[in-house]
Short mmCIF file of C-alpha atoms in Angstrom, two decimals:
data_model
loop_
_atom_site.label_atom_id
_atom_site.label_comp_id
_atom_site.label_asym_id
_atom_site.label_seq_id
_atom_site.Cartn_x
_atom_site.Cartn_y
_atom_site.Cartn_z
CA UNK A 1 12.58 -38.83 -57.70
CA UNK A 2 14.22 -37.72 -54.46
CA UNK A 3 12.67 -39.43 -51.45
CA UNK A 4 12.40 -38.44 -47.79
CA UNK A 5 15.59 -40.27 -46.77
CA UNK A 6 17.63 -38.52 -49.47
CA UNK A 7 16.37 -35.08 -48.45
CA UNK A 8 17.21 -35.73 -44.80
CA UNK A 9 20.74 -36.92 -45.66
CA UNK A 10 21.36 -33.89 -47.87
CA UNK A 11 20.08 -31.51 -45.20
CA UNK A 12 22.23 -33.05 -42.47
CA UNK A 13 25.26 -32.70 -44.72
CA UNK A 14 24.66 -29.09 -45.81
CA UNK A 15 22.37 -27.26 -43.36
CA UNK A 16 23.09 -26.15 -39.80
CA UNK A 17 19.62 -26.13 -38.24
CA UNK A 18 18.63 -23.51 -35.63
CA UNK A 19 18.11 -24.12 -31.92
CA UNK A 20 19.36 -27.67 -32.39
CA UNK A 21 22.14 -29.90 -31.11
CA UNK A 22 22.86 -31.38 -34.51
CA UNK A 23 24.15 -34.65 -33.06
CA UNK A 24 20.60 -35.42 -31.88
CA UNK A 25 19.52 -35.67 -35.53
CA UNK A 26 22.44 -37.89 -36.49
CA UNK A 27 22.30 -40.50 -33.74
CA UNK A 28 21.61 -44.08 -34.75
CA UNK A 29 19.70 -44.84 -31.55
CA UNK A 30 16.70 -42.69 -30.70
CA UNK A 31 17.33 -39.84 -33.17
CA UNK A 32 15.33 -36.63 -33.17
CA UNK A 33 13.23 -36.55 -36.36
CA UNK A 34 14.19 -34.25 -39.22
CA UNK A 35 11.18 -33.91 -41.50
CA UNK A 36 11.63 -32.70 -45.09
CA UNK A 37 8.55 -30.62 -45.89
CA UNK A 38 7.12 -30.89 -49.39
CA UNK A 39 4.26 -28.42 -49.10
CA UNK A 40 1.70 -26.92 -46.78
CA UNK A 41 -2.07 -26.45 -46.94
CA UNK A 42 -4.11 -24.78 -44.25
CA UNK A 43 -3.07 -25.95 -40.79
CA UNK A 44 -1.11 -28.90 -42.20
CA UNK A 45 2.43 -29.53 -43.39
CA UNK A 46 3.16 -32.49 -45.71
CA UNK A 47 6.41 -34.41 -46.14
CA UNK A 48 7.79 -36.08 -49.27
CA UNK A 49 6.19 -39.40 -48.38
CA UNK A 50 2.73 -37.86 -48.13
CA UNK A 51 2.57 -37.87 -44.33
CA UNK A 52 0.95 -34.81 -42.80
CA UNK A 53 1.49 -32.88 -39.56
CA UNK A 54 -0.92 -30.48 -37.87
CA UNK A 55 1.14 -27.34 -37.33
CA UNK A 56 0.03 -26.83 -33.73
CA UNK A 57 2.74 -24.27 -32.97
CA UNK A 58 2.25 -22.18 -36.12
CA UNK A 59 5.79 -22.96 -37.35
CA UNK A 60 7.46 -21.19 -34.42
CA UNK A 61 4.49 -18.92 -33.76
CA UNK A 62 4.45 -17.14 -37.13
CA UNK A 63 1.76 -18.75 -39.30
CA UNK A 64 -1.58 -17.17 -38.38
CA UNK A 65 -3.91 -18.07 -41.24
CA UNK A 66 -2.58 -21.34 -42.59
CA UNK A 67 -0.02 -22.38 -45.14
CA UNK A 68 -0.54 -21.34 -48.77
CA UNK A 69 -3.30 -18.94 -47.75
CA UNK A 70 -4.99 -17.91 -51.01
CA UNK A 71 -5.53 -14.26 -50.02
CA UNK A 72 -1.94 -13.68 -48.94
CA UNK A 73 -0.74 -15.61 -51.99
CA UNK A 74 -2.81 -13.36 -54.24
CA UNK A 75 -1.48 -10.18 -52.67
CA UNK A 76 2.10 -11.35 -53.14
CA UNK A 77 1.53 -12.33 -56.77
CA UNK A 78 0.14 -8.87 -57.42
CA UNK A 79 3.08 -7.20 -55.68
CA UNK A 80 5.63 -9.30 -57.58
CA UNK A 81 4.51 -7.66 -60.80
CA UNK A 82 4.97 -4.18 -59.32
CA UNK A 83 8.02 -3.97 -57.06
CA UNK A 84 10.06 -6.66 -55.33
CA UNK A 85 12.38 -4.34 -53.42
CA UNK A 86 13.76 -0.82 -53.26
CA UNK A 87 16.03 0.71 -50.66
CA UNK A 88 14.14 2.68 -48.03
CA UNK A 89 16.83 5.36 -47.61
CA UNK A 90 15.81 8.19 -49.92
CA UNK A 91 12.94 6.14 -51.40
CA UNK A 92 9.56 4.96 -50.18
CA UNK A 93 6.69 2.89 -51.55
CA UNK A 94 3.00 2.17 -51.14
CA UNK A 95 3.12 -1.02 -49.04
CA UNK A 96 5.43 0.39 -46.36
CA UNK A 97 3.45 3.63 -46.11
CA UNK A 98 0.08 1.89 -45.87
CA UNK A 99 1.34 -0.67 -43.37
CA UNK A 100 2.85 2.03 -41.16
CA UNK A 101 -0.39 4.04 -41.26
CA UNK A 102 -2.56 1.06 -40.42
CA UNK A 103 -0.38 -0.10 -37.53
CA UNK A 104 -0.36 3.39 -36.03
CA UNK A 105 -4.15 3.48 -36.32
CA UNK A 106 -4.36 0.16 -34.45
CA UNK A 107 -2.69 1.93 -31.49
CA UNK A 108 -5.14 4.85 -31.80
CA UNK A 109 -2.06 6.80 -32.91
CA UNK A 110 -0.47 6.51 -29.48
CA UNK A 111 2.51 5.03 -31.36
CA UNK A 112 3.78 5.42 -34.91
CA UNK A 113 6.90 6.21 -36.94
CA UNK A 114 7.42 2.55 -37.82
CA UNK A 115 11.06 1.54 -38.21
CA UNK A 116 11.54 -1.73 -40.10
CA UNK A 117 13.92 -4.68 -39.97
CA UNK A 118 13.50 -8.41 -40.66
CA UNK A 119 13.71 -10.68 -37.60
CA UNK A 120 12.45 -10.12 -34.08
CA UNK A 121 15.89 -9.84 -32.48
CA UNK A 122 16.72 -7.01 -34.87
CA UNK A 123 13.59 -5.15 -33.77
CA UNK A 124 14.67 -5.53 -30.14
CA UNK A 125 18.12 -4.19 -31.02
CA UNK A 126 16.47 -1.18 -32.65
CA UNK A 127 14.27 -0.44 -29.64
CA UNK A 128 17.23 -0.70 -27.23
CA UNK A 129 19.39 1.56 -29.37
CA UNK A 130 16.59 4.09 -29.85
CA UNK A 131 15.97 4.25 -26.11
CA UNK A 132 19.62 4.76 -25.22
CA UNK A 133 20.23 7.24 -28.03
CA UNK A 134 17.12 9.30 -27.33
CA UNK A 135 18.20 9.80 -23.70
CA UNK A 136 21.66 10.80 -24.95
CA UNK A 137 20.15 13.30 -27.38
CA UNK A 138 18.25 14.81 -24.45
CA UNK A 139 21.42 15.26 -22.44
CA UNK A 140 20.85 12.26 -20.14
CA UNK A 141 23.74 10.11 -21.29
CA UNK A 142 24.03 8.38 -17.91
CA UNK A 143 20.87 6.41 -18.72
CA UNK A 144 22.58 3.42 -20.30
CA UNK A 145 21.29 0.35 -18.46
CA UNK A 146 18.44 -1.98 -19.35
CA UNK A 147 16.15 -4.06 -17.18
CA UNK A 148 14.63 -7.44 -18.08
CA UNK A 149 12.54 -10.04 -16.29
CA UNK A 150 13.69 -13.34 -14.88
CA UNK A 151 13.20 -15.97 -17.57
CA UNK A 152 12.90 -13.35 -20.31
CA UNK A 153 13.79 -14.08 -23.93
CA UNK A 154 14.20 -11.37 -26.55
CA UNK A 155 16.39 -12.86 -29.26
CA UNK A 156 19.85 -14.13 -30.12
CA UNK A 157 21.75 -11.04 -31.31
CA UNK A 158 24.15 -9.47 -28.82
CA UNK A 159 21.93 -6.66 -27.54
CA UNK A 160 18.81 -8.82 -27.46
CA UNK A 161 20.70 -11.62 -25.72
CA UNK A 162 21.89 -9.18 -23.05
CA UNK A 163 18.24 -8.63 -22.02
CA UNK A 164 17.51 -12.36 -22.16
CA UNK A 165 17.56 -14.44 -18.98
CA UNK A 166 17.63 -18.01 -20.29
CA UNK A 167 20.93 -19.63 -19.35
CA UNK A 168 20.79 -22.17 -22.18
CA UNK A 169 20.96 -19.38 -24.76
CA UNK A 170 22.96 -16.78 -22.86
CA UNK A 171 25.71 -18.35 -20.76
CA UNK A 172 28.09 -19.27 -23.58
CA UNK A 173 28.21 -15.65 -24.74
CA UNK A 174 28.41 -13.95 -21.34
CA UNK A 175 31.76 -12.23 -22.02
CA UNK A 176 30.27 -10.52 -25.09
CA UNK A 177 27.20 -9.12 -23.37
CA UNK A 178 26.48 -5.83 -21.68
CA UNK A 179 25.42 -6.19 -18.05
CA UNK A 180 21.71 -5.73 -17.36
CA UNK A 181 19.46 -5.60 -14.32
CA UNK A 182 17.08 -8.54 -13.82
CA UNK A 183 13.87 -8.23 -11.82
CA UNK A 184 11.30 -10.73 -10.59
CA UNK A 185 9.01 -12.27 -13.19
CA UNK A 186 5.27 -11.80 -12.60
CA UNK A 187 4.74 -15.46 -13.61
CA UNK A 188 1.47 -16.44 -11.90
CA UNK A 189 2.87 -19.93 -11.21
CA UNK A 190 4.86 -18.32 -8.40
CA UNK A 191 1.74 -17.66 -6.33
CA UNK A 192 2.14 -18.59 -2.68
CA UNK A 193 -0.67 -20.15 -0.68
CA UNK A 194 -3.65 -17.82 -0.76
CA UNK A 195 -2.14 -15.54 -3.41
CA UNK A 196 -3.79 -14.61 -6.72
CA UNK A 197 -2.11 -13.79 -10.01
CA UNK A 198 -2.64 -10.12 -9.19
CA UNK A 199 -0.81 -10.57 -5.89
CA UNK A 200 2.17 -11.99 -7.79
CA UNK A 201 1.95 -9.03 -10.20
CA UNK A 202 2.10 -6.60 -7.27
CA UNK A 203 5.12 -8.36 -5.76
CA UNK A 204 6.92 -8.30 -9.09
CA UNK A 205 6.08 -4.62 -9.62
CA UNK A 206 7.41 -3.84 -6.14
CA UNK A 207 10.75 -5.34 -7.24
CA UNK A 208 10.79 -2.95 -10.21
CA UNK A 209 9.93 -0.05 -7.92
CA UNK A 210 12.81 -0.85 -5.57
CA UNK A 211 15.25 -0.96 -8.49
CA UNK A 212 13.98 2.27 -10.02
CA UNK A 213 14.20 4.07 -6.68
CA UNK A 214 17.89 3.12 -6.51
CA UNK A 215 18.99 3.47 -10.12
CA UNK A 216 16.44 5.22 -12.36
CA UNK A 217 18.94 7.91 -13.32
CA UNK A 218 21.08 5.17 -14.88
CA UNK A 219 18.28 3.09 -16.49
CA UNK A 220 17.21 3.70 -20.08
CA UNK A 221 14.40 1.14 -20.36
CA UNK A 222 12.74 -1.98 -19.06
CA UNK A 223 11.74 -4.62 -21.64
CA UNK A 224 8.83 -7.00 -21.08
CA UNK A 225 6.94 -9.64 -23.03
CA UNK A 226 3.39 -8.60 -22.11
CA UNK A 227 1.05 -11.23 -20.63
CA UNK A 228 3.08 -14.29 -21.68
CA UNK A 229 6.82 -14.91 -21.41
CA UNK A 230 6.90 -17.52 -24.13
CA UNK A 231 10.38 -19.04 -24.02
CA UNK A 232 10.16 -19.17 -20.22
CA UNK A 233 7.65 -21.98 -20.62
CA UNK A 234 4.61 -19.85 -21.46
CA UNK A 235 4.80 -18.00 -18.14
CA UNK A 236 1.56 -16.01 -17.94
CA UNK A 237 0.90 -12.94 -15.81
CA UNK A 238 -1.98 -10.66 -14.94
CA UNK A 239 -2.42 -7.44 -16.97
CA UNK A 240 -2.20 -5.49 -13.69
CA UNK A 241 1.57 -5.92 -13.85
CA UNK A 242 1.76 -3.86 -17.05
CA UNK A 243 -0.37 -1.11 -15.53
CA UNK A 244 1.87 -0.92 -12.46
CA UNK A 245 5.10 -0.91 -14.45
CA UNK A 246 3.76 1.76 -16.80
CA UNK A 247 3.07 3.96 -13.78
CA UNK A 248 6.55 3.32 -12.42
CA UNK A 249 8.17 4.15 -15.74
CA UNK A 250 6.25 7.43 -15.92
CA UNK A 251 7.15 8.33 -12.33
CA UNK A 252 10.85 7.55 -12.65
CA UNK A 253 11.54 8.54 -16.26
CA UNK A 254 12.28 5.08 -17.69
CA UNK A 255 11.19 3.86 -21.12
CA UNK A 256 8.85 0.88 -21.35
CA UNK A 257 9.61 -1.50 -24.25
CA UNK A 258 6.98 -4.15 -24.89
CA UNK A 259 8.20 -7.08 -26.94
CA UNK A 260 5.07 -8.22 -28.77
CA UNK A 261 6.98 -10.28 -31.31
CA UNK A 262 5.39 -13.54 -30.15
CA UNK A 263 2.35 -12.28 -28.24
CA UNK A 264 1.10 -9.59 -30.64
CA UNK A 265 -1.05 -9.93 -33.74
CA UNK A 266 -4.00 -11.38 -31.84
CA UNK A 267 -2.16 -14.22 -30.12
CA UNK A 268 -3.26 -13.27 -26.59
CA UNK A 269 -6.83 -12.30 -27.54
CA UNK A 270 -6.38 -8.65 -28.51
CA UNK A 271 -4.35 -7.42 -31.46
CA UNK A 272 -1.72 -5.98 -29.12
CA UNK A 273 -1.34 -7.81 -25.81
CA UNK A 274 -0.92 -4.52 -23.93
CA UNK A 275 -4.46 -3.49 -24.85
CA UNK A 276 -5.69 -5.83 -22.10
CA UNK A 277 -3.89 -3.64 -19.57
CA UNK A 278 -5.23 -0.41 -21.06
CA UNK A 279 -1.73 1.02 -21.55
CA UNK A 280 0.67 1.86 -24.36
CA UNK A 281 4.44 1.54 -24.02
CA UNK A 282 7.12 3.86 -25.35
CA UNK A 283 8.15 1.18 -27.87
CA UNK A 284 6.39 -1.90 -29.30
CA UNK A 285 8.32 -4.51 -31.26
CA UNK A 286 6.44 -6.70 -33.75
CA UNK A 287 7.50 -9.59 -35.96
CA UNK A 288 6.51 -13.27 -36.43
CA UNK A 289 2.78 -13.16 -37.21
CA UNK A 290 2.75 -9.68 -38.73
CA UNK A 291 3.46 -11.09 -42.21
CA UNK A 292 1.15 -14.07 -41.67
CA UNK A 293 4.21 -16.31 -41.46
CA UNK A 294 5.19 -15.61 -45.06
CA UNK A 295 8.27 -13.39 -45.12
CA UNK A 296 10.80 -12.04 -42.62
CA UNK A 297 9.52 -8.72 -41.30
CA UNK A 298 9.92 -6.89 -38.01
CA UNK A 299 9.33 -3.35 -36.87
CA UNK A 300 9.35 -0.94 -33.96
CA UNK A 301 6.59 1.56 -33.24
CA UNK A 302 7.38 4.43 -30.89
CA UNK A 303 6.03 7.66 -29.45
CA UNK A 304 6.21 11.06 -31.09
CA UNK A 305 8.39 12.46 -28.30
CA UNK A 306 11.04 9.81 -28.95
CA UNK A 307 10.95 10.46 -32.69
CA UNK A 308 11.38 14.18 -32.02
CA UNK A 309 14.48 13.53 -29.89
CA UNK A 310 16.25 12.48 -33.12
CA UNK A 311 14.76 15.19 -35.39
CA UNK A 312 17.60 17.62 -35.97
CA UNK A 313 19.83 19.25 -38.55
CA UNK A 314 22.74 17.35 -36.99
CA UNK A 315 23.38 14.02 -38.69
CA UNK A 316 24.86 12.52 -35.52
CA UNK A 317 21.57 13.08 -33.69
CA UNK A 318 19.73 10.97 -36.27
CA UNK A 319 18.96 7.25 -35.91
CA UNK A 320 21.33 5.86 -38.52
CA UNK A 321 20.58 2.16 -38.01
CA UNK A 322 19.78 0.34 -41.28
CA UNK A 323 19.21 -3.03 -42.93
CA UNK A 324 19.42 -3.72 -46.66
CA UNK A 325 15.91 -5.19 -46.81
CA UNK A 326 14.30 -2.65 -44.47
CA UNK A 327 10.62 -2.23 -45.36
CA UNK A 328 10.73 -4.83 -48.13
CA UNK A 329 7.61 -4.31 -50.32
CA UNK A 330 6.77 -8.01 -50.58
CA UNK A 331 6.94 -8.51 -46.82
CA UNK A 332 4.90 -5.35 -46.22
CA UNK A 333 2.30 -6.49 -48.75
CA UNK A 334 2.01 -9.84 -46.95
CA UNK A 335 1.48 -7.91 -43.72
CA UNK A 336 -1.23 -5.76 -45.32
CA UNK A 337 -3.00 -8.90 -46.52
CA UNK A 338 -2.73 -10.28 -42.97
CA UNK A 339 -4.32 -7.13 -41.54
CA UNK A 340 -7.07 -7.39 -44.19
CA UNK A 341 -7.92 -10.89 -42.98
CA UNK A 342 -8.13 -9.66 -39.38
CA UNK A 343 -10.56 -6.94 -40.43
CA UNK A 344 -12.65 -8.85 -42.97
CA UNK A 345 -13.02 -12.09 -41.00
CA UNK A 346 -13.58 -10.61 -37.53
CA UNK A 347 -10.70 -12.83 -36.41
CA UNK A 348 -10.46 -11.74 -32.78
CA UNK A 349 -14.12 -12.56 -32.14
CA UNK A 350 -13.92 -15.91 -33.92
CA UNK A 351 -10.74 -16.76 -32.04
CA UNK A 352 -12.61 -16.42 -28.76
CA UNK A 353 -15.04 -19.08 -30.01
CA UNK A 354 -12.17 -21.35 -31.13
CA UNK A 355 -10.35 -20.84 -27.85
CA UNK A 356 -13.40 -21.83 -25.82
CA UNK A 357 -13.74 -25.05 -27.82
CA UNK A 358 -10.09 -26.02 -27.54
CA UNK A 359 -10.04 -25.17 -23.82
CA UNK A 360 -13.00 -27.50 -23.31
CA UNK A 361 -11.35 -30.23 -25.38
CA UNK A 362 -8.18 -29.98 -23.28
CA UNK A 363 -10.09 -30.29 -19.99
CA UNK A 364 -8.92 -33.90 -19.34
CA UNK A 365 -5.40 -32.57 -18.75
CA UNK A 366 -6.67 -30.74 -15.66
CA UNK A 367 -7.32 -34.11 -14.01
CA UNK A 368 -4.08 -35.77 -15.08
CA UNK A 369 -1.87 -36.65 -12.11
CA UNK A 370 1.33 -35.71 -14.03
CA UNK A 371 0.05 -32.27 -15.09
CA UNK A 372 0.11 -28.98 -13.23
CA UNK A 373 -0.59 -25.35 -14.12
CA UNK A 374 -2.91 -25.95 -17.07
CA UNK A 375 -3.34 -22.41 -18.40
CA UNK A 376 -4.58 -20.42 -21.37
CA UNK A 377 -4.38 -16.87 -22.70
CA UNK A 378 -6.03 -16.12 -26.03
CA UNK A 379 -4.73 -18.64 -28.54
CA UNK A 380 -1.99 -20.01 -26.26
CA UNK A 381 -2.38 -23.12 -24.08
CA UNK A 382 0.23 -24.70 -21.84
CA UNK A 383 0.74 -27.12 -18.99
CA UNK A 384 3.76 -28.36 -17.04
CA UNK A 385 4.61 -32.05 -16.92
CA UNK A 386 5.82 -33.27 -13.54
CA UNK A 387 8.66 -35.69 -12.81
CA UNK A 388 10.13 -35.74 -16.32
CA UNK A 389 13.77 -35.92 -17.37
CA UNK A 390 15.72 -33.67 -19.73
CA UNK A 391 14.91 -35.85 -22.74
CA UNK A 392 11.15 -35.32 -22.35
CA UNK A 393 10.80 -32.56 -24.94
CA UNK A 394 12.74 -34.45 -27.61
CA UNK A 395 10.84 -37.67 -27.01
CA UNK A 396 7.51 -35.82 -27.02
CA UNK A 397 8.38 -34.15 -30.33
CA UNK A 398 9.30 -37.49 -31.91
CA UNK A 399 6.12 -39.16 -30.67
CA UNK A 400 4.04 -36.21 -31.83
CA UNK A 401 5.35 -36.44 -35.39
CA UNK A 402 4.30 -40.08 -35.49
CA UNK A 403 0.80 -38.92 -34.50
CA UNK A 404 0.57 -36.25 -37.23
CA UNK A 405 1.34 -33.37 -34.86
CA UNK A 406 4.00 -30.66 -34.87
CA UNK A 407 4.52 -29.92 -31.16
CA UNK A 408 7.83 -28.98 -29.50
CA UNK A 409 7.69 -28.67 -25.70
CA UNK A 410 9.89 -26.14 -23.92
CA UNK A 411 11.60 -28.33 -21.35
CA UNK A 412 8.77 -29.91 -19.36
CA UNK A 413 6.18 -27.42 -20.63
CA UNK A 414 3.85 -28.62 -23.36
CA UNK A 415 2.23 -25.77 -25.24
CA UNK A 416 -0.12 -25.21 -28.18
CA UNK A 417 -0.10 -22.09 -30.37
CA UNK A 418 -2.09 -23.16 -33.43
CA UNK A 419 -3.03 -21.00 -36.43
CA UNK A 420 -6.31 -19.09 -36.29
CA UNK A 421 -8.12 -21.38 -38.74
CA UNK A 422 -8.75 -24.68 -36.98
CA UNK A 423 -12.16 -26.23 -37.59
CA UNK A 424 -14.05 -28.30 -35.01
CA UNK A 425 -12.60 -31.58 -36.24
CA UNK A 426 -9.05 -30.27 -36.09
CA UNK A 427 -9.64 -28.89 -32.59
CA UNK A 428 -10.93 -32.23 -31.33
CA UNK A 429 -8.17 -34.16 -33.04
CA UNK A 430 -5.47 -31.85 -31.70
CA UNK A 431 -6.66 -32.28 -28.11
CA UNK A 432 -7.09 -36.06 -28.36
CA UNK A 433 -3.73 -36.66 -30.03
CA UNK A 434 -1.88 -34.35 -27.65
CA UNK A 435 -3.25 -36.35 -24.72
CA UNK A 436 -2.28 -39.64 -26.35
CA UNK A 437 1.23 -38.40 -27.17
CA UNK A 438 1.66 -37.17 -23.60
CA UNK A 439 0.69 -40.57 -22.19
CA UNK A 440 2.98 -42.34 -24.65
CA UNK A 441 5.91 -40.09 -23.75
CA UNK A 442 5.42 -40.57 -20.04
CA UNK A 443 5.20 -44.34 -20.49
CA UNK A 444 8.49 -44.35 -22.40
CA UNK A 445 10.38 -42.43 -19.74
#
């Protein structure tokens, strides 16, 4: 029987793990844990030695309703006996049609014409290409530039990385990337004395306005993670910012792309984050939670006018982007089962109850002398640790695994993004253990 140590050794020899300096796993002194997962049940992952870990970040923000969810499992078993895959060029199938219809209905049909890919970065690439190409098809080929926010993160492919503003991910590939315009983030942590989050939103929107007034005839689109810039350390902003930018985009003829890959699917308290601002963008990108964390799936929803810009007898005016597994039936069926759970279990209402309980349980952090900016939006919680070094996140992760938690801080920001199924005991345990791990990590600095 292969044990934990054997699995780790085999993985280190054969697998290049993502978002990882592999040497940190291989060091003899103070290594970063590499945990071989045997199976998952509910909110928990289990290793080959029987240890368990509360998946408090939903396995990179994807797992909404727990591991091995019986309803999603059942839908996939049923689909396996019908159709595993068929190309979506010249063919179509039930799951992709039904999923597209239901997602459009969730936007009150403000958006539709779902275009499918697999990972989130691919969806961002699609939205960027659609925006540029649609302007070109309308005779406005000068509109080629994109705008992103300070601290933004939209993926690791070349186009997505160009509209990312995280030096750790972007700097090494600078020569490969198209230049973009970067504007002030509406991150509420930037509030000056006497300012509110809405004041910060207005200042950030004024920065967009100044750019648009100078260059709107050259700008195709601005891309924003609505309400929470996740990789920027869970930087949260007021919905007013989205309202103001929507108005500016309308006034200056610039597309608004909302990247809801991490913040959509109920994560911020509404199914789409932008609903809290009462606006719809020109493009929404979705991935991560849309399949319940089961299978790679991403998509772009857009407006009818943009779809019509490509509708022509001329092949070159069409959107010819493609992926082999576009609209995969199994992934779409997992997404349909996920939407069924939202509808049948009144998830958004129940999440408000869960959020209130976990917020109350995390209250001691507000009084901690090494904590600032304790914040929450929907099913996302975060705080910033003060006076920590650049090993803090790795040490916190290692300590957390020893306390049956899966938590990976972003720099000095500790965050929680748990699945939407935690019971009262799991909520209490998560808060208590997170506090203990934080104290332990600070003490070991």
